[in-house]
Amino acid sequence: MNKNQTYRWHSDWLMVIIMAVSLSGCGSGLLRKSAVPENQHTQAQAAVSPGLRYVISSPEGVSAMMAELQENQQHIKSSDLTGTGNYLLISGGGDKGAFGAGLLSGWTVRGDRPEFNLVTGVSTGALIAPFAFLGSKYDNVLKYVYTQVTPQMIYKNRGLMAAVFEDSLGDSTPLYHLISEYINADFLKEVANEYQRGRWLLVATTNIDAGVPVVWNMGKIASIGTPDSLELFRRVLLASASVPGAFPPVMFDVILNGNTYHEMHVDGGVSMQAFMYPPAAANRMKEESIRRRKILQAYIIRNARLDNDWQEIERKTMSIVGRSISQLIQAQGIGDILRIYQTTQMDKVGFNLAFIGPDFKATHREEFDTEYMRALYQYAYDQAMKGYGWAHQPPGLVRTIDEDVRSQRR
């Protein structure tokens, strides 16, 4: 494999940045409505309906999440809070989402995949999350998407001049059509029914105006049951997977003090690669005596390697920066895992981590490389069938990251 191919995707991001900065004075950019005024983003509400998302970095966001949880719990029977509660956290990773898809499908066939009370997703994990939330009957969808889809089914190239005159190098309309093929009114009814049972599906995007992560309550969106809510559900998934520079941002109409504004949202992975719930929410649950199961397990699927894959980097700007961006994303992912682990320990939740091991060696020629995705899907499927060896603490916590990664049972 050409050693520069691994970084082609990130190099395109860099080209966007270079051209945008150097030519920033050449035009006014694409038209948009005004952004929400500074320091008021926590008060803005989605135009479809209020209370559909949470700015989890703010006390207002955590309070809104807790209020919704208490409201939702009024419909839950005490008998539904017995047994083990299971959380599934699916990370970003682009076409490496094939790992999560294969792991879930193999887990189903093995016969011990649980029902998840909470499912969260970021980026490619957001695309997997709704199907994982509704259970194994949608494994065939995950298999198709992560073993048959081609780059042309995800985006259309706009060319490098789009860096000057457009908002991205690629057009993500094909991805929106793919999402819409499976996310329809009947699908939303299923999600809404599960939400009424007390199960939560959360997806993260990044409000790039405010520079904060936003967590969307997909079950509550589904419960509205209107064409507008279906469109919002689809667009949230699209936004969570909209890599900045590569795909266009997704614009959301929001209401503040009777006025309509535009929020610009991009890939949730810009803010975090995976998430469970904010630690502040765990503290509030205890303070407000919110009912929950006594035994809880969190399963984190990190659609990436945690160790460094060696490459000889050319002494060229694009290669160096491309490699550096890859390293930044990897380091961010490890930091997110450590944060989640800290929350599980504080909240007495079992910690279980899956990730792509160093033994996976398939060639990665381009983003959404079908052959690569098929190999990765099968790799994860086979491990799950044998009984995946979940890690019960983050790598690097006691030993070095390399020691933990290499000793993990495969």
Short mmCIF file of C-alpha atoms in Angstrom, two decimals:
data_model
loop_
_atom_site.label_atom_id
_atom_site.label_comp_id
_atom_site.label_asym_id
_atom_site.label_seq_id
_atom_site.Cartn_x
_atom_site.Cartn_y
_atom_site.Cartn_z
CA MET A 1 0.00 0.00 0.00
CA ASN A 2 1.23 3.48 -0.82
CA LYS A 3 2.14 4.95 2.55
CA ASN A 4 0.45 8.24 1.68
CA GLN A 5 -2.91 6.61 0.99
CA THR A 6 -3.57 6.06 4.68
CA TYR A 7 -3.54 9.82 5.21
CA ARG A 8 -5.30 10.93 2.02
CA TRP A 9 -8.53 11.65 3.88
CA HIS A 10 -6.82 13.78 6.52
CA SER A 11 -4.67 15.48 3.90
CA ASP A 12 -7.82 16.65 2.16
CA TRP A 13 -8.90 18.24 5.44
CA LEU A 14 -5.57 20.03 5.59
CA MET A 15 -5.95 21.28 2.02
CA VAL A 16 -9.34 22.69 2.93
CA ILE A 17 -7.83 24.53 5.90
CA ILE A 18 -4.89 25.91 3.91
CA MET A 19 -7.04 27.14 1.04
CA ALA A 20 -9.76 28.50 3.31
CA VAL A 21 -7.26 30.50 5.37
CA SER A 22 -5.29 31.79 2.41
CA LEU A 23 -8.42 32.78 0.49
CA SER A 24 -10.63 33.79 3.40
CA GLY A 25 -10.85 37.35 2.17
CA CYS A 26 -11.98 36.41 -1.33
CA GLY A 27 -15.66 35.92 -0.61
CA SER A 28 -18.38 36.03 2.00
CA GLY A 29 -19.06 32.27 2.07
CA LEU A 30 -22.35 30.43 1.72
CA LEU A 31 -25.47 32.11 3.04
CA ARG A 32 -26.97 31.06 6.35
CA LYS A 33 -29.31 32.42 8.99
CA SER A 34 -27.70 34.09 11.98
CA ALA A 35 -26.10 31.85 14.57
CA VAL A 36 -27.51 31.75 18.10
CA PRO A 37 -26.09 34.75 19.99
CA GLU A 38 -23.02 34.16 22.12
CA ASN A 39 -23.61 32.39 25.47
CA GLN A 40 -27.26 31.65 24.64
CA HIS A 41 -26.81 28.30 22.90
CA THR A 42 -28.00 26.34 25.97
CA GLN A 43 -31.39 28.07 25.76
CA ALA A 44 -32.08 27.48 22.06
CA GLN A 45 -34.51 24.68 21.20
CA ALA A 46 -34.94 22.61 18.04
CA ALA A 47 -37.68 24.09 15.87
CA VAL A 48 -39.48 20.74 15.70
CA SER A 49 -40.11 20.66 19.45
CA PRO A 50 -38.38 21.76 22.68
CA GLY A 51 -36.43 19.41 24.91
CA LEU A 52 -35.01 17.14 22.21
CA ARG A 53 -31.30 17.60 22.96
CA TYR A 54 -28.89 18.43 25.75
CA VAL A 55 -25.75 20.56 25.89
CA ILE A 56 -24.06 18.17 28.31
CA SER A 57 -21.21 20.54 29.13
CA SER A 58 -23.65 22.91 30.83
CA PRO A 59 -25.70 22.65 34.04
CA GLU A 60 -28.80 23.54 31.99
CA GLY A 61 -28.18 20.56 29.73
CA VAL A 62 -27.74 18.13 32.61
CA SER A 63 -30.87 19.49 34.33
CA ALA A 64 -32.88 19.03 31.14
CA MET A 65 -31.61 15.46 30.78
CA MET A 66 -32.55 14.65 34.39
CA ALA A 67 -36.00 16.18 34.00
CA GLU A 68 -36.63 14.06 30.91
CA LEU A 69 -35.38 10.94 32.66
CA GLN A 70 -37.74 11.51 35.57
CA GLU A 71 -40.65 12.12 33.19
CA ASN A 72 -39.82 9.01 31.21
CA GLN A 73 -39.55 6.89 34.36
CA GLN A 74 -43.17 7.57 35.27
CA HIS A 75 -44.14 5.10 32.55
CA ILE A 76 -41.77 2.35 33.74
CA LYS A 77 -42.94 -0.47 35.96
CA SER A 78 -40.78 -1.44 38.92
CA SER A 79 -40.62 -4.97 37.48
CA ASP A 80 -38.83 -3.55 34.44
CA LEU A 81 -35.95 -2.40 36.67
CA THR A 82 -34.91 -5.87 37.80
CA GLY A 83 -31.98 -7.86 36.44
CA THR A 84 -28.85 -6.45 34.84
CA GLY A 85 -28.95 -3.16 32.97
CA ASN A 86 -26.71 -2.90 29.92
CA TYR A 87 -25.26 0.14 28.18
CA LEU A 88 -23.77 0.10 24.67
CA LEU A 89 -21.41 2.90 23.63
CA ILE A 90 -20.35 2.91 19.97
CA SER A 91 -17.50 5.17 18.91
CA GLY A 92 -16.56 6.95 15.73
CA GLY A 93 -14.08 5.55 13.26
CA GLY A 94 -15.33 6.00 9.68
CA ASP A 95 -15.33 2.76 7.72
CA LYS A 96 -13.87 1.04 10.79
CA GLY A 97 -17.45 0.93 11.98
CA ALA A 98 -17.33 -2.46 10.25
CA PHE A 99 -15.69 -3.65 13.47
CA GLY A 100 -18.71 -2.72 15.57
CA ALA A 101 -21.14 -4.13 13.01
CA GLY A 102 -19.31 -7.47 12.87
CA LEU A 103 -18.94 -7.66 16.63
CA LEU A 104 -22.67 -7.10 17.21
CA SER A 105 -23.67 -9.63 14.55
CA GLY A 106 -21.32 -12.30 15.87
CA TRP A 107 -22.50 -11.60 19.38
CA THR A 108 -26.06 -12.30 18.23
CA VAL A 109 -25.15 -15.65 16.68
CA ARG A 110 -23.23 -16.65 19.80
CA GLY A 111 -26.51 -16.21 21.67
CA ASP A 112 -25.59 -14.05 24.66
CA ARG A 113 -26.04 -10.53 23.30
CA PRO A 114 -28.19 -8.61 25.81
CA GLU A 115 -30.83 -5.98 25.28
CA PHE A 116 -29.33 -2.56 25.90
CA ASN A 117 -31.12 -0.05 28.11
CA LEU A 118 -28.93 2.79 26.84
CA VAL A 119 -27.27 3.02 23.43
CA THR A 120 -25.06 5.97 22.48
CA GLY A 121 -23.36 6.66 19.17
CA VAL A 122 -20.88 9.09 17.66
CA SER A 123 -20.14 9.50 13.94
CA THR A 124 -20.09 6.03 12.35
CA GLY A 125 -21.25 4.79 15.76
CA ALA A 126 -24.31 7.03 15.40
CA LEU A 127 -25.17 5.24 12.15
CA ILE A 128 -24.90 1.86 13.90
CA ALA A 129 -26.65 2.88 17.12
CA PRO A 130 -30.33 2.93 16.03
CA PHE A 131 -30.06 -0.57 14.55
CA ALA A 132 -28.19 -1.91 17.58
CA PHE A 133 -30.85 -0.27 19.77
CA LEU A 134 -33.67 -2.16 18.04
CA GLY A 135 -31.83 -5.46 18.26
CA SER A 136 -30.54 -8.35 16.23
CA LYS A 137 -33.29 -8.27 13.60
CA TYR A 138 -31.38 -5.36 12.05
CA ASP A 139 -28.03 -7.16 11.92
CA ASN A 140 -28.57 -7.75 8.21
CA VAL A 141 -28.73 -3.98 7.66
CA LEU A 142 -25.43 -3.47 9.48
CA LYS A 143 -23.83 -6.27 7.50
CA TYR A 144 -24.98 -4.78 4.21
CA VAL A 145 -23.86 -1.24 5.03
CA TYR A 146 -20.43 -2.29 6.29
CA THR A 147 -19.63 -4.97 3.70
CA GLN A 148 -21.34 -3.82 0.48
CA VAL A 149 -21.35 -0.02 0.50
CA THR A 150 -18.89 1.76 -1.80
CA PRO A 151 -17.43 5.28 -1.51
CA GLN A 152 -19.86 6.46 -4.21
CA MET A 153 -22.76 5.44 -1.94
CA ILE A 154 -21.42 7.73 0.80
CA TYR A 155 -20.33 10.92 -0.96
CA LYS A 156 -19.65 12.66 -4.26
CA ASN A 157 -16.39 14.51 -4.86
CA ARG A 158 -16.78 18.23 -5.45
CA GLY A 159 -13.12 18.87 -6.25
CA LEU A 160 -10.54 20.98 -4.45
CA MET A 161 -12.07 24.26 -5.63
CA ALA A 162 -15.01 23.42 -3.36
CA ALA A 163 -12.68 24.44 -0.53
CA VAL A 164 -13.13 28.03 -1.75
CA PHE A 165 -16.70 28.13 -3.02
CA GLU A 166 -18.48 25.36 -1.05
CA ASP A 167 -18.58 24.15 2.56
CA SER A 168 -16.82 20.82 1.98
CA LEU A 169 -14.86 18.77 -0.52
CA GLY A 170 -17.61 16.17 -0.72
CA ASP A 171 -21.38 16.08 -1.11
CA SER A 172 -22.97 13.78 1.48
CA THR A 173 -26.33 13.49 -0.32
CA PRO A 174 -25.67 9.79 -1.08
CA LEU A 175 -25.19 9.12 2.65
CA TYR A 176 -28.44 10.93 3.43
CA HIS A 177 -30.24 8.75 0.88
CA LEU A 178 -28.70 5.63 2.43
CA ILE A 179 -29.86 6.70 5.88
CA SER A 180 -33.35 7.45 4.55
CA GLU A 181 -33.60 4.05 2.91
CA TYR A 182 -33.70 2.39 6.33
CA ILE A 183 -34.85 5.15 8.69
CA ASN A 184 -38.55 5.53 7.85
CA ALA A 185 -41.80 6.17 9.75
CA ASP A 186 -42.18 2.52 10.77
CA PHE A 187 -38.61 2.46 12.08
CA LEU A 188 -39.32 5.55 14.18
CA LYS A 189 -42.41 3.89 15.66
CA GLU A 190 -40.22 1.04 16.87
CA VAL A 191 -37.74 3.45 18.45
CA ALA A 192 -40.59 5.39 20.09
CA ASN A 193 -42.08 2.21 21.54
CA GLU A 194 -38.75 1.29 23.13
CA TYR A 195 -38.37 4.79 24.50
CA GLN A 196 -41.74 4.43 26.21
CA ARG A 197 -40.35 1.30 27.86
CA GLY A 198 -37.59 3.42 29.41
CA ARG A 199 -34.81 2.62 26.93
CA TRP A 200 -32.70 5.52 25.67
CA LEU A 201 -30.97 6.12 22.35
CA LEU A 202 -28.58 9.09 22.31
CA VAL A 203 -26.51 10.50 19.44
CA ALA A 204 -23.84 13.21 19.68
CA THR A 205 -23.12 15.99 17.22
CA THR A 206 -20.90 19.08 17.55
CA ASN A 207 -22.38 22.59 17.50
CA ILE A 208 -19.43 24.18 15.73
CA ASP A 209 -20.68 27.76 16.33
CA ALA A 210 -20.61 27.31 20.10
CA GLY A 211 -17.85 24.70 20.06
CA VAL A 212 -19.76 22.25 22.26
CA PRO A 213 -21.05 18.67 22.00
CA VAL A 214 -24.81 18.25 21.74
CA VAL A 215 -26.55 15.01 22.70
CA TRP A 216 -29.86 14.29 20.95
CA ASN A 217 -32.59 12.19 22.54
CA MET A 218 -33.50 10.09 19.50
CA GLY A 219 -36.28 8.24 21.31
CA LYS A 220 -38.03 11.49 22.15
CA ILE A 221 -37.60 12.71 18.57
CA ALA A 222 -39.12 9.45 17.33
CA SER A 223 -42.03 9.78 19.75
CA ILE A 224 -43.23 12.98 18.06
CA GLY A 225 -44.20 10.87 15.06
CA THR A 226 -44.42 13.58 12.40
CA PRO A 227 -42.71 13.99 9.02
CA ASP A 228 -40.65 16.81 10.56
CA SER A 229 -39.43 14.54 13.36
CA LEU A 230 -38.47 11.86 10.84
CA GLU A 231 -36.48 14.43 8.89
CA LEU A 232 -34.81 15.63 12.10
CA PHE A 233 -33.92 12.05 13.11
CA ARG A 234 -32.24 11.47 9.75
CA ARG A 235 -30.41 14.79 9.79
CA VAL A 236 -29.04 14.23 13.30
CA LEU A 237 -27.52 10.94 12.13
CA LEU A 238 -26.10 12.69 9.07
CA ALA A 239 -24.68 15.51 11.19
CA SER A 240 -23.00 13.12 13.62
CA ALA A 241 -21.15 11.52 10.70
CA SER A 242 -20.34 14.77 8.82
CA VAL A 243 -16.54 14.93 8.93
CA PRO A 244 -15.60 18.64 8.74
CA GLY A 245 -14.12 19.61 5.42
CA ALA A 246 -14.96 16.24 3.90
CA PHE A 247 -18.76 16.48 4.28
CA PRO A 248 -20.97 19.58 4.53
CA PRO A 249 -22.14 20.66 7.97
CA VAL A 250 -25.81 20.11 8.78
CA MET A 251 -27.83 23.24 9.54
CA PHE A 252 -30.58 23.02 12.16
CA ASP A 253 -33.34 25.59 12.67
CA VAL A 254 -33.59 26.50 16.34
CA ILE A 255 -35.86 28.84 18.26
CA LEU A 256 -34.73 31.33 20.89
CA ASN A 257 -37.04 33.99 22.37
CA GLY A 258 -39.41 33.61 19.41
CA ASN A 259 -36.66 34.11 16.82
CA THR A 260 -35.31 31.50 14.40
CA TYR A 261 -31.57 30.92 14.12
CA HIS A 262 -29.27 28.47 12.36
CA GLU A 263 -27.01 26.10 14.27
CA MET A 264 -24.16 24.54 12.30
CA HIS A 265 -23.44 20.96 13.36
CA VAL A 266 -20.62 18.64 12.33
CA ASP A 267 -19.26 15.23 13.29
CA GLY A 268 -19.75 14.35 16.94
CA GLY A 269 -16.19 13.00 16.89
CA VAL A 270 -14.89 16.57 16.80
CA SER A 271 -15.95 16.75 20.46
CA MET A 272 -15.64 13.13 21.63
CA GLN A 273 -15.12 9.71 20.11
CA ALA A 274 -17.50 7.94 22.51
CA PHE A 275 -19.67 8.86 25.49
CA MET A 276 -21.90 7.36 28.15
CA TYR A 277 -23.47 10.18 30.15
CA PRO A 278 -21.90 13.15 31.93
CA PRO A 279 -20.56 12.43 35.44
CA ALA A 280 -22.70 15.32 36.68
CA ALA A 281 -25.76 13.35 35.58
CA ALA A 282 -24.66 10.38 37.68
CA ASN A 283 -24.39 12.61 40.73
CA ARG A 284 -27.81 14.13 40.07
CA MET A 285 -29.37 10.67 39.74
CA LYS A 286 -28.14 9.83 43.25
CA GLU A 287 -29.23 13.14 44.72
CA GLU A 288 -32.73 12.88 43.22
CA SER A 289 -33.10 9.15 43.97
CA ILE A 290 -33.89 8.24 40.37
CA ARG A 291 -34.66 4.52 40.16
CA ARG A 292 -32.34 2.24 38.23
CA ARG A 293 -31.10 -1.32 38.19
CA LYS A 294 -28.62 -2.39 40.85
CA ILE A 295 -26.37 -4.30 38.42
CA LEU A 296 -25.13 -2.31 35.43
CA GLN A 297 -22.66 -3.13 32.65
CA ALA A 298 -21.23 -0.75 30.04
CA TYR A 299 -19.95 -2.17 26.74
CA ILE A 300 -17.75 0.23 24.78
CA ILE A 301 -16.99 -0.56 21.13
CA ARG A 302 -14.03 1.53 19.98
CA ASN A 303 -13.97 1.33 16.19
CA ALA A 304 -10.23 1.89 16.01
CA ARG A 305 -6.87 0.55 17.10
CA LEU A 306 -5.53 1.79 20.43
CA ASP A 307 -1.87 1.22 19.63
CA ASN A 308 0.18 3.00 17.01
CA ASP A 309 0.36 1.31 13.60
CA TRP A 310 3.86 1.96 12.28
CA GLN A 311 4.35 3.87 9.02
CA GLU A 312 7.39 5.44 7.41
CA ILE A 313 6.24 9.02 6.84
CA GLU A 314 7.52 11.05 3.93
CA ARG A 315 9.20 14.32 4.83
CA LYS A 316 6.38 16.35 3.28
CA THR A 317 3.86 18.67 4.87
CA MET A 318 0.76 16.69 3.87
CA SER A 319 2.15 13.37 5.10
CA ILE A 320 3.38 14.82 8.40
CA VAL A 321 0.14 16.66 9.18
CA GLY A 322 -2.01 13.73 8.04
CA ARG A 323 -0.17 11.40 10.40
CA SER A 324 -0.42 13.97 13.19
CA ILE A 325 -4.19 14.30 12.79
CA SER A 326 -4.50 10.51 12.99
CA GLN A 327 -2.50 10.58 16.21
CA LEU A 328 -4.67 13.36 17.65
CA ILE A 329 -7.82 11.33 16.97
CA GLN A 330 -6.29 8.22 18.51
CA ALA A 331 -5.19 10.12 21.62
CA GLN A 332 -8.64 11.70 21.93
CA GLY A 333 -10.23 8.25 21.75
CA ILE A 334 -8.04 6.94 24.57
CA GLY A 335 -8.85 10.02 26.64
CA ASP A 336 -12.58 9.42 26.13
CA ILE A 337 -12.18 5.80 27.23
CA LEU A 338 -10.42 6.93 30.40
CA ARG A 339 -13.19 9.45 31.10
CA ILE A 340 -15.85 6.78 30.62
CA TYR A 341 -13.93 4.41 32.89
CA GLN A 342 -13.77 7.05 35.62
CA THR A 343 -17.55 7.52 35.38
CA THR A 344 -18.20 3.76 35.54
CA GLN A 345 -16.04 3.43 38.65
CA MET A 346 -17.75 6.35 40.36
CA ASP A 347 -21.19 5.08 39.39
CA LYS A 348 -20.54 1.36 40.06
CA VAL A 349 -21.00 0.26 36.45
CA GLY A 350 -19.07 -2.66 34.95
CA PHE A 351 -16.54 -1.65 32.30
CA ASN A 352 -16.11 -3.72 29.11
CA LEU A 353 -14.03 -2.49 26.17
CA ALA A 354 -13.63 -3.84 22.63
CA PHE A 355 -11.22 -2.45 20.03
CA ILE A 356 -9.38 -3.42 16.85
CA GLY A 357 -6.31 -5.41 17.76
CA PRO A 358 -2.82 -5.22 16.23
CA ASP A 359 -3.43 -8.66 14.71
CA PHE A 360 -5.78 -7.18 12.10
CA LYS A 361 -3.61 -6.57 9.04
CA ALA A 362 -5.89 -5.85 6.06
CA THR A 363 -4.79 -3.19 3.58
CA HIS A 364 -6.72 0.09 3.74
CA ARG A 365 -6.58 1.74 0.30
CA GLU A 366 -9.17 4.50 0.74
CA GLU A 367 -12.01 5.59 2.99
CA PHE A 368 -15.01 3.25 2.72
CA ASP A 369 -12.84 0.61 1.07
CA THR A 370 -15.30 -2.26 0.60
CA GLU A 371 -12.71 -5.04 0.75
CA TYR A 372 -11.20 -3.57 3.91
CA MET A 373 -14.61 -3.28 5.56
CA ARG A 374 -15.49 -6.87 4.67
CA ALA A 375 -12.26 -8.13 6.21
CA LEU A 376 -12.77 -6.05 9.37
CA TYR A 377 -16.41 -7.12 9.71
CA GLN A 378 -15.38 -10.78 9.48
CA TYR A 379 -12.50 -10.26 11.93
CA ALA A 380 -14.86 -8.86 14.58
CA TYR A 381 -17.61 -11.39 13.80
CA ASP A 382 -15.22 -14.31 14.31
CA GLN A 383 -13.98 -12.93 17.62
CA ALA A 384 -17.52 -12.42 18.89
CA MET A 385 -18.50 -15.93 17.86
CA LYS A 386 -15.66 -17.33 19.96
CA GLY A 387 -16.57 -15.12 22.91
CA TYR A 388 -14.96 -11.70 22.72
CA GLY A 389 -12.33 -11.02 25.39
CA TRP A 390 -13.58 -7.69 26.67
CA ALA A 391 -11.00 -5.55 28.47
CA HIS A 392 -12.15 -4.54 31.94
CA GLN A 393 -9.95 -1.50 32.32
CA PRO A 394 -8.53 1.03 29.85
CA PRO A 395 -5.16 0.25 28.27
CA GLY A 396 -2.29 2.12 29.87
CA LEU A 397 -3.96 2.43 33.27
CA VAL A 398 -1.48 0.16 35.07
CA ARG A 399 0.84 -1.14 32.38
CA THR A 400 1.82 0.53 29.12
CA ILE A 401 -0.75 0.78 26.36
CA ASP A 402 1.28 -1.59 24.18
CA GLU A 403 1.42 -4.23 26.93
CA ASP A 404 -2.32 -4.10 27.49
CA VAL A 405 -3.20 -4.13 23.81
CA ARG A 406 -0.89 -7.05 23.00
CA SER A 407 -1.96 -9.14 25.98
CA GLN A 408 -5.68 -8.70 25.32
CA ARG A 409 -7.21 -12.06 24.43
CA ARG A 410 -8.03 -12.27 20.75
#
